[in-house]
Tab-separated table of C-alpha atoms and ligand atoms in Angstrom:
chain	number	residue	atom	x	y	z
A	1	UNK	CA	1.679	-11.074	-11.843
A	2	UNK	CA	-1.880	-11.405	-12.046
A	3	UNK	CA	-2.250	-12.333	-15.732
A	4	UNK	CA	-6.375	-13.335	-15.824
A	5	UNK	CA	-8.880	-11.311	-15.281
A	6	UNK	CA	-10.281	-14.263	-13.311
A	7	UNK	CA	-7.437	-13.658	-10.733
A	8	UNK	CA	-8.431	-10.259	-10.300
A	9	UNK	CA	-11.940	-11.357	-10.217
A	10	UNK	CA	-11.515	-13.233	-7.548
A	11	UNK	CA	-9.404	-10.713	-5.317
A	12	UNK	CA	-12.305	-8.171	-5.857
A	13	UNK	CA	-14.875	-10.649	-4.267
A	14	UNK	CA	-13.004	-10.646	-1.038
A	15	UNK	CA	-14.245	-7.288	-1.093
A	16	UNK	CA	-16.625	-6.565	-3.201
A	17	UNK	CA	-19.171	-5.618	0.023
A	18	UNK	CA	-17.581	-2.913	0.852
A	19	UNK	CA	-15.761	-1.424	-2.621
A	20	UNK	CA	-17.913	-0.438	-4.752
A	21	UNK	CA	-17.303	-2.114	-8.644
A	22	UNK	CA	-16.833	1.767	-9.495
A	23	UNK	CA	-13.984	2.192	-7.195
A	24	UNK	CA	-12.679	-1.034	-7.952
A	25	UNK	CA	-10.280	-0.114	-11.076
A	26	UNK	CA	-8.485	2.339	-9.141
A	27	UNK	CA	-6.531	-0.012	-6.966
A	28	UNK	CA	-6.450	-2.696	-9.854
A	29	UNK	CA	-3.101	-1.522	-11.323
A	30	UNK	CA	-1.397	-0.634	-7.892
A	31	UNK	CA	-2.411	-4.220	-6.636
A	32	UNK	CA	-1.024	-6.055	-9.683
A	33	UNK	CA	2.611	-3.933	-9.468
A	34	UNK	CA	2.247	-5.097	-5.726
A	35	UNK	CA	1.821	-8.458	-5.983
A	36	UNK	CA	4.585	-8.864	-8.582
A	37	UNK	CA	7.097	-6.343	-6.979
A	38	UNK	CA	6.824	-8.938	-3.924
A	39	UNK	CA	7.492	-12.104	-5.828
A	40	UNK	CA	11.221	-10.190	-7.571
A	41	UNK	CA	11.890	-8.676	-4.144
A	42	UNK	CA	10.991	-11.625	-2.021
A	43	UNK	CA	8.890	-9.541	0.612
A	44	UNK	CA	5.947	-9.845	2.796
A	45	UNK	CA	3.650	-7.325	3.610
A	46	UNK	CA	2.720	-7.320	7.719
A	47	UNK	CA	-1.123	-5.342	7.378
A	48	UNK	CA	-2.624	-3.955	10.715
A	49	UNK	CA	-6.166	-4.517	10.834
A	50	UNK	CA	-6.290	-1.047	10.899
A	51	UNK	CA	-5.665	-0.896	7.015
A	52	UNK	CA	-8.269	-0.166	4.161
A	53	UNK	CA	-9.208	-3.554	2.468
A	54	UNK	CA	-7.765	-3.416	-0.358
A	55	UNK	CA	-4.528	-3.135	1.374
A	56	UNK	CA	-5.462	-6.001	4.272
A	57	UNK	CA	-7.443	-8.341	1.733
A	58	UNK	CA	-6.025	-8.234	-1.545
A	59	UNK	CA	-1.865	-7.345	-1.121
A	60	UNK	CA	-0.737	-8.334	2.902
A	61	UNK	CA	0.370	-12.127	3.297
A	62	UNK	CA	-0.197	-11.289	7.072
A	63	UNK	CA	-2.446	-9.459	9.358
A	64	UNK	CA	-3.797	-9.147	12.974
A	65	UNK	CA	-3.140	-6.965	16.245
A	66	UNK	CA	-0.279	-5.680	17.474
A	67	UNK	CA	0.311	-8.834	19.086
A	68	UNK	CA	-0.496	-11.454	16.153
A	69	UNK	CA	1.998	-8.879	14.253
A	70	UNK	CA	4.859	-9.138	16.556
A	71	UNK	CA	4.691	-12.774	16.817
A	72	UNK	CA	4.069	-13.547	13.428
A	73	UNK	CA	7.294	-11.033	11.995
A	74	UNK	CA	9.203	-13.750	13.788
A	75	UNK	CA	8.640	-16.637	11.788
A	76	UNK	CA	8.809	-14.128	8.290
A	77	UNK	CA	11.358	-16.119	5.898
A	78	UNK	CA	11.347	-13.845	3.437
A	79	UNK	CA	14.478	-11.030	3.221
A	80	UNK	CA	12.256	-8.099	3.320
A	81	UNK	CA	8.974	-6.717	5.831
A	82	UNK	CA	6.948	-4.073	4.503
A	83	UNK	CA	4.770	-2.990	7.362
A	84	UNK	CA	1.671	-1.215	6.388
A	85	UNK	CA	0.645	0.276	9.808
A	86	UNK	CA	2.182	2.761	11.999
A	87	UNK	CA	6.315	3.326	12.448
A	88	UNK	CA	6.142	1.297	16.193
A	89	UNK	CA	5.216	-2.022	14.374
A	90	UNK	CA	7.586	-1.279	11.879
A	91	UNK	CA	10.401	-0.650	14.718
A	92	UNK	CA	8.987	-4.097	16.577
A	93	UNK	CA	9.573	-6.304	13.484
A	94	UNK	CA	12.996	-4.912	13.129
A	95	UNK	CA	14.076	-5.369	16.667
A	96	UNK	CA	12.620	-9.133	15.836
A	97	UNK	CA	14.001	-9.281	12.959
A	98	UNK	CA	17.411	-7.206	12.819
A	99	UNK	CA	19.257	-9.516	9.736
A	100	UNK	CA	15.884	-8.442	7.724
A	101	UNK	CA	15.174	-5.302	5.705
A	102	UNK	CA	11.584	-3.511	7.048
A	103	UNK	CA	10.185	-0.955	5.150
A	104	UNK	CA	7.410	1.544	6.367
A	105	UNK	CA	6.137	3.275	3.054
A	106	UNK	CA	5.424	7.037	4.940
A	107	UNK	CA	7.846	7.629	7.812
A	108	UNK	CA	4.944	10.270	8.999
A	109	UNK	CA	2.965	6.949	9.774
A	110	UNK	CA	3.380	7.551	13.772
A	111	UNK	CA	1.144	7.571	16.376
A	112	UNK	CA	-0.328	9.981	19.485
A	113	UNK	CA	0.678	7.658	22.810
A	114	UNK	CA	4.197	6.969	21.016
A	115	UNK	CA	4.473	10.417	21.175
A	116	UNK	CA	3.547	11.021	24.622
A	117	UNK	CA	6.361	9.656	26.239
A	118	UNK	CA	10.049	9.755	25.915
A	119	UNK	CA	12.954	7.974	27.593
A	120	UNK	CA	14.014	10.127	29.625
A	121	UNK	CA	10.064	10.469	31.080
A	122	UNK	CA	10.629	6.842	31.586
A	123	UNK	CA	14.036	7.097	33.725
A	124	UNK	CA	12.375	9.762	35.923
A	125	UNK	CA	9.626	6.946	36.606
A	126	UNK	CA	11.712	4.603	37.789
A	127	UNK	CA	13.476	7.357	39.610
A	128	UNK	CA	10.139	8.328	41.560
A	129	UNK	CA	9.415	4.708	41.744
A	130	UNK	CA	11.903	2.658	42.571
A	131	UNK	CA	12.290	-1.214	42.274
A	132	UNK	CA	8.452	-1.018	40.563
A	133	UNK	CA	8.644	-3.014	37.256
A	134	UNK	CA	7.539	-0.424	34.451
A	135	UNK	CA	5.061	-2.727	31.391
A	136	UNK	CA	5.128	-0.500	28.112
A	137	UNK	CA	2.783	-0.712	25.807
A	138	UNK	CA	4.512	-1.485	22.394
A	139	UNK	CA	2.789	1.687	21.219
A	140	UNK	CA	6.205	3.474	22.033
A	141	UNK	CA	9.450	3.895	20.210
A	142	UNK	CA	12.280	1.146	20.759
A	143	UNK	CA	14.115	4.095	22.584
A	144	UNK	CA	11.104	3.995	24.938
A	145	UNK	CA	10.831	0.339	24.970
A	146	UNK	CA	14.519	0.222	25.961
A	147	UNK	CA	13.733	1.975	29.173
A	148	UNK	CA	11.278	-0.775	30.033
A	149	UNK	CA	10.792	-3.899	31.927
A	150	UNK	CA	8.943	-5.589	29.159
A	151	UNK	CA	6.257	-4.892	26.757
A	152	UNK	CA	2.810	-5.595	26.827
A	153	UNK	CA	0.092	-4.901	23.704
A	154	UNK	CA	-4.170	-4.516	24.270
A	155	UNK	CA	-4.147	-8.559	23.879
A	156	UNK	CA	-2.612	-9.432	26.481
A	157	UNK	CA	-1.857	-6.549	29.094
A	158	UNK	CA	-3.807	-8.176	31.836
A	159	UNK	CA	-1.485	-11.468	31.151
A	160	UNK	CA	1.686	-10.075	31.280
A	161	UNK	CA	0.754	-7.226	34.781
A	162	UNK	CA	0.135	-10.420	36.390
A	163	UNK	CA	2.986	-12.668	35.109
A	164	UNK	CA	4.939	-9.899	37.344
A	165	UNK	CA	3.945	-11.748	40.580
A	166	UNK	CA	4.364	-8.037	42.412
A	167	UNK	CA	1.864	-5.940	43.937
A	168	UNK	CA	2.384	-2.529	41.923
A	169	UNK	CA	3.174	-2.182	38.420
A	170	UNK	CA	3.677	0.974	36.428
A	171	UNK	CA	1.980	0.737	33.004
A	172	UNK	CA	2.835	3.271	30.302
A	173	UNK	CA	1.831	5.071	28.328
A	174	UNK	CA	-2.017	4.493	27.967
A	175	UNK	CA	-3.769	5.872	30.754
A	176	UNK	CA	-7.019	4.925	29.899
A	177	UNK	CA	-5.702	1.316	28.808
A	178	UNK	CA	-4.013	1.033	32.164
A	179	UNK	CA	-7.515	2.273	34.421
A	180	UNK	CA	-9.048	-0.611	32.477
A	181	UNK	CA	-6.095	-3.301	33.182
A	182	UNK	CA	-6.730	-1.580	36.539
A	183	UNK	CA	-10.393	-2.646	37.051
A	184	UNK	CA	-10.012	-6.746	35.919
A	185	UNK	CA	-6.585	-7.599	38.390
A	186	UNK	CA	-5.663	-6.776	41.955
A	187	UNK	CA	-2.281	-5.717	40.727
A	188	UNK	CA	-1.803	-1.808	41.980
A	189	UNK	CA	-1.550	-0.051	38.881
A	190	UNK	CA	0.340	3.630	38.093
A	191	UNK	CA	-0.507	5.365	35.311
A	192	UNK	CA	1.212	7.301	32.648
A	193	UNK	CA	-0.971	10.536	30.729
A	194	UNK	CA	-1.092	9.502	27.110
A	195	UNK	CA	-4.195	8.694	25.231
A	196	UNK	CA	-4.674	7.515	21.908
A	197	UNK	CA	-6.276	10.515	19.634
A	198	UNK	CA	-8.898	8.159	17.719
A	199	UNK	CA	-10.303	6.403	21.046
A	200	UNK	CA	-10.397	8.919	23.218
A	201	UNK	CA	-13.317	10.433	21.030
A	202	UNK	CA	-15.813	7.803	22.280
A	203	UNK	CA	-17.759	8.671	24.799
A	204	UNK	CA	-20.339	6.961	27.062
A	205	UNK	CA	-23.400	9.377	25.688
A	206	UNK	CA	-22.272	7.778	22.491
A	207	UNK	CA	-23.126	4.324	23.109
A	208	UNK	CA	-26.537	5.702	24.926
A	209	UNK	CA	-27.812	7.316	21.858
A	210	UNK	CA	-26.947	4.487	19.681
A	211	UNK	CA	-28.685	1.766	22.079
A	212	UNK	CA	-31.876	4.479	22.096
A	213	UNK	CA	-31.655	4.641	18.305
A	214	UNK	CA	-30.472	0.418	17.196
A	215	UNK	CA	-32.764	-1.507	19.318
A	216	UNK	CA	-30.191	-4.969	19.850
A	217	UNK	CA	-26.867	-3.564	18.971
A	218	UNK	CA	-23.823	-5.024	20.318
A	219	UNK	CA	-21.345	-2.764	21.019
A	220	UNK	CA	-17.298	-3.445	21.152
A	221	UNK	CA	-15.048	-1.014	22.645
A	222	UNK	CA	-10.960	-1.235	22.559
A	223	UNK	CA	-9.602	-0.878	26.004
A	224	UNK	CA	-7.957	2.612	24.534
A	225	UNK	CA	-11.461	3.811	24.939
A	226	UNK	CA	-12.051	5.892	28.426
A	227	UNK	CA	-12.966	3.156	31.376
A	228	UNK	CA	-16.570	4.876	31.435
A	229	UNK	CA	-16.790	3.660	27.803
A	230	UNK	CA	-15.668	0.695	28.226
A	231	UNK	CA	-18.036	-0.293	31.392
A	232	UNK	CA	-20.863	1.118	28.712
A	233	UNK	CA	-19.929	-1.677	26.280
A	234	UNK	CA	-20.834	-5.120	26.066
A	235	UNK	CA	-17.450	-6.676	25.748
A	236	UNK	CA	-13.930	-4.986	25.606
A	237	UNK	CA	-10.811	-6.180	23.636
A	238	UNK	CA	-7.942	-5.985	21.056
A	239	UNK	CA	-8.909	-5.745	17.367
A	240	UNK	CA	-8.312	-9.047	17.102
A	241	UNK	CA	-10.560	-10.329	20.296
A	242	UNK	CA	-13.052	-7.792	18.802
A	243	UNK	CA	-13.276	-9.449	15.548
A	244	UNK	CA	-12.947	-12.803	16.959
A	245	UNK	CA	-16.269	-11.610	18.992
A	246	UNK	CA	-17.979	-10.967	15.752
A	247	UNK	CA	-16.787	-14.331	14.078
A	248	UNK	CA	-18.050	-16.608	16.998
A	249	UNK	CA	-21.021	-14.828	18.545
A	250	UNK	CA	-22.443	-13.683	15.262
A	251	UNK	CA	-24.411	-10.125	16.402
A	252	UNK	CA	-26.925	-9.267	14.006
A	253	UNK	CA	-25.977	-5.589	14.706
A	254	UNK	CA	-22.500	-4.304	16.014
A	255	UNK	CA	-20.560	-1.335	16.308
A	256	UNK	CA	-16.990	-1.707	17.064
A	257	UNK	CA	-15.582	1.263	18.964
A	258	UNK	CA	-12.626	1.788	17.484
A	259	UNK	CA	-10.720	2.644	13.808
A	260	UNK	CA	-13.305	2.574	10.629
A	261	UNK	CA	-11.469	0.236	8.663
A	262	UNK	CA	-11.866	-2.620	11.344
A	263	UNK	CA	-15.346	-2.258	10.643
A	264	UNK	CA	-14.639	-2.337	6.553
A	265	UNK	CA	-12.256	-5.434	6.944
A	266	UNK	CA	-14.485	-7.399	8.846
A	267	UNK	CA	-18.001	-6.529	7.133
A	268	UNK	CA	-16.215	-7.065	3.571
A	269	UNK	CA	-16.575	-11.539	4.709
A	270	UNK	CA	-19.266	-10.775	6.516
A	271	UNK	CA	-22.738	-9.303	4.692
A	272	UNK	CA	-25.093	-10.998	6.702
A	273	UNK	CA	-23.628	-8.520	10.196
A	274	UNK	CA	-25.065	-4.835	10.279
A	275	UNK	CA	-22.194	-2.404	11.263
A	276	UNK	CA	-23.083	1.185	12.701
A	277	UNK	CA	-21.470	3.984	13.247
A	278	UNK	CA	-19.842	5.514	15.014
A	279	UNK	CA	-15.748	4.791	14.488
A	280	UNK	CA	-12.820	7.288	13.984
A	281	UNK	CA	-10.169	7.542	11.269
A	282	UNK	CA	-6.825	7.144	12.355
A	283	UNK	CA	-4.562	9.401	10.581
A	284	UNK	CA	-1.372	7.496	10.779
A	285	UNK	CA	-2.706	4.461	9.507
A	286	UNK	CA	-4.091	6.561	6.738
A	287	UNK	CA	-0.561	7.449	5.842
A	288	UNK	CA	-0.517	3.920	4.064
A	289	UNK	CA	-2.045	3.449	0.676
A	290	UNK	CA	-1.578	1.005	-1.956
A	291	UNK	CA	0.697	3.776	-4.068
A	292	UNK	CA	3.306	4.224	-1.493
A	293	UNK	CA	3.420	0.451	-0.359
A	294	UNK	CA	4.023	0.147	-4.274
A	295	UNK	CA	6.522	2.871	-4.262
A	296	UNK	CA	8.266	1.133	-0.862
A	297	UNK	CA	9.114	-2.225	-2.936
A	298	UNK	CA	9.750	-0.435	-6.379
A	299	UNK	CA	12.467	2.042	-4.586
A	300	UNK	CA	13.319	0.217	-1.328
A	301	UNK	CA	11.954	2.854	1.555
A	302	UNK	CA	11.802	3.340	4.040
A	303	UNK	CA	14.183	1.635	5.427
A	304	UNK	CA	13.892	0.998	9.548
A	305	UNK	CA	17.240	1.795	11.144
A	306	UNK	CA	17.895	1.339	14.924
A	307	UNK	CA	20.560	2.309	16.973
A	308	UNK	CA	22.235	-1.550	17.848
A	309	UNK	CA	22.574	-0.792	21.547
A	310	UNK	CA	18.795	0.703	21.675
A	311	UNK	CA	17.374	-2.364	19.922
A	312	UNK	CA	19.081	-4.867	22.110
A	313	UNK	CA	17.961	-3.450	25.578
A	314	UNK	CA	14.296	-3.185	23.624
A	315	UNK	CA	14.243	-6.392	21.819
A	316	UNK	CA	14.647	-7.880	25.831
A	317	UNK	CA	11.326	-6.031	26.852
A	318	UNK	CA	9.439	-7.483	23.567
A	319	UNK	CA	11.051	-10.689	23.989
A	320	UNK	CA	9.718	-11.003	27.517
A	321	UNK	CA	6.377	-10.240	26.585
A	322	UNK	CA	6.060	-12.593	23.695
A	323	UNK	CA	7.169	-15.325	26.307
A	324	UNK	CA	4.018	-14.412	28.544
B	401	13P	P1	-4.359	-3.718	18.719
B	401	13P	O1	-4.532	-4.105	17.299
B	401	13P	O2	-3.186	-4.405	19.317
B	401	13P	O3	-5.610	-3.924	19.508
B	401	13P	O4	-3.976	-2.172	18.761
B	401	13P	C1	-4.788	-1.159	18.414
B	401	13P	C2	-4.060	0.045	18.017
B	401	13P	O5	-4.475	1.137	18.285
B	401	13P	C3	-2.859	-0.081	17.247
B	401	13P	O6	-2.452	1.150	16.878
B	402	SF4	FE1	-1.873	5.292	17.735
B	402	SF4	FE2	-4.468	5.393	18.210
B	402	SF4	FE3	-3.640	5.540	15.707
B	402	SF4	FE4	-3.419	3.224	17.066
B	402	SF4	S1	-5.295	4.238	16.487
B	402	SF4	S2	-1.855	4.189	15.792
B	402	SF4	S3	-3.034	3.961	19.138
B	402	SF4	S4	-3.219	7.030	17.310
């Protein structure tokens, strides 16, 4: 329990650049219930860094990318994971964790390239090609996953296509993610048809303007973004290589291609860096709030349940990524 005011002072200056003091109070009381609900229940909160700051600074013990995520709900000692992202993490720290209780606080929390595959799509790929390793992007359900070779995240898809030591990979679901895989390795790439509904908005004409408009900027694109995006950007990479891009090279002007709240999360330690627009909500990360991540630890849900014999055959495919 946060019993000074100087406690609570001191979580509002992590971001106090980009809450107002007038919003402030209105996450005050859901962040103290938080932070004592996860003391009694001894949980952890995973945060994307997709989340709204007051969720990623001032209640999650850990954050990152997909990747930092998956590795990092490994070495979790505590008996509960409540993941405030989308219901994919939440699956992946289960499969990592299956003697652990993970909640996601709104089941609804999904996303659009999970959606755009199923297993079965995945068994008539192999079908079609056979003997051709199939990489999934851990955007998918564990079902999905199951059906897979091994896993692969925005961090480090390059790493694990070539780890393959073939000549032809299939790489699902992202199309546009696999086109730009395609482009850095001289590993024969297949594509699936999904696309992710908040970085498929970008386009090229985008990054024009704002270059015609913000003499200097810097501009960051996620390799969801369509390839003619991303060859318009100066440098390309997960959220975490994207924020890792504004720690070390220090742009005086950025705009980061990708879901608003990176932007918020990064700007709130850095004041000095000017952040532009454009950036797109996601609406399945929006699903999360401080009330229902509250409401997960006061009432237990909701829980993640997989079928034992889906997890297993999944848990291989993440497990073989994470030893890339
Ligand atoms: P990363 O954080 O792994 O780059 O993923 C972005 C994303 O869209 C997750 O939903
Ligand atoms: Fe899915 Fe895109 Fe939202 Fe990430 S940002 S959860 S890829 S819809």
């Amino acid at each position: 329990m946060l019993d000074t005011p100087a406690q609570l002072n001191s979580l509002y200056d992590r971001v106090r650049n980009v809450i107002p003091p007038i919003e402030w109070p209105a996450f005050t009381s859901d962040i103290e219930s938080i932070l004592e609900l996860k003391e009694k229940r001894d949980a952890v909160i995973l945060a994307h860094n997709y989340q709204t700051p007051e969720i990623f600074h001032c209640v999650a013990d850990i954050v990152g990318d997909s990747l930092a995520l998956a590795r990092k709900a490994m070495e979790v000692e505590a008996g509960t994971i409540v993941l405030a992202g989308v219901h994919f993490m939440a699956e992946t720290a289960k499969l990592l964790n299956p003697e652990k209780t993970v909640l996601i606080p709104d089941t609804r929390a999904g996303c659009s390239l999970a959606e755009s595959i199923t297993p079965a799509d995945v068994r008539l790929m192999r079908e079609r090609y056979p003997g051709v390793p199939i990489v999934t992007y851990v955007n998918t359900s564990a079902a999905v996953k199951a059906e897979s070779d091994i896993c692969c995240t925005s961090g480090n898809a390059r790493a694990v296509v070539e780890s393959l030591g073939v000549p032809r990979v299939i790489m699902i679901p992202d199309e546009y993610l696999a086109q730009n895989i395609a482009k850095e390795t001289d590993v024969e790439i297949i594509a699936w048809k999904g696309h992710c509904e908040v970085h498929e908005l970008f386009t090229a004409d985008d990054i024009r303007e704002l270059r015609e408009a913000h003499s200097g900027v810097t501009v960051l694109a996620h390799p969801e973004c369509p390839p003619d995006v991303v060859a318009e950007a100066d440098f390309s990479g997960s959220t975490a290589a994207m924020s890792n891009f504004v720690e070390t090279k220090a742009p005086g002007r950025v705009v980061l291609l990708t879901e608003c709240s990176m932007s918020d999360n990064i700007a709130a330690a850095h004041p000095e860096v000017e952040f532009m627009r454009p950036c797109n909500l996601c609406p399945h990360m929006k699903r999360i709030t401080l009330s229902n991540i509250r409401d997960a630890l006061e009432q237990d849900r909701y829980e993640v349940i997989l079928d034992p014999a889906t997890a297993d055959r999944a848990r291989v495919a993440v497990e073989r990524m994470l030893a890339v």
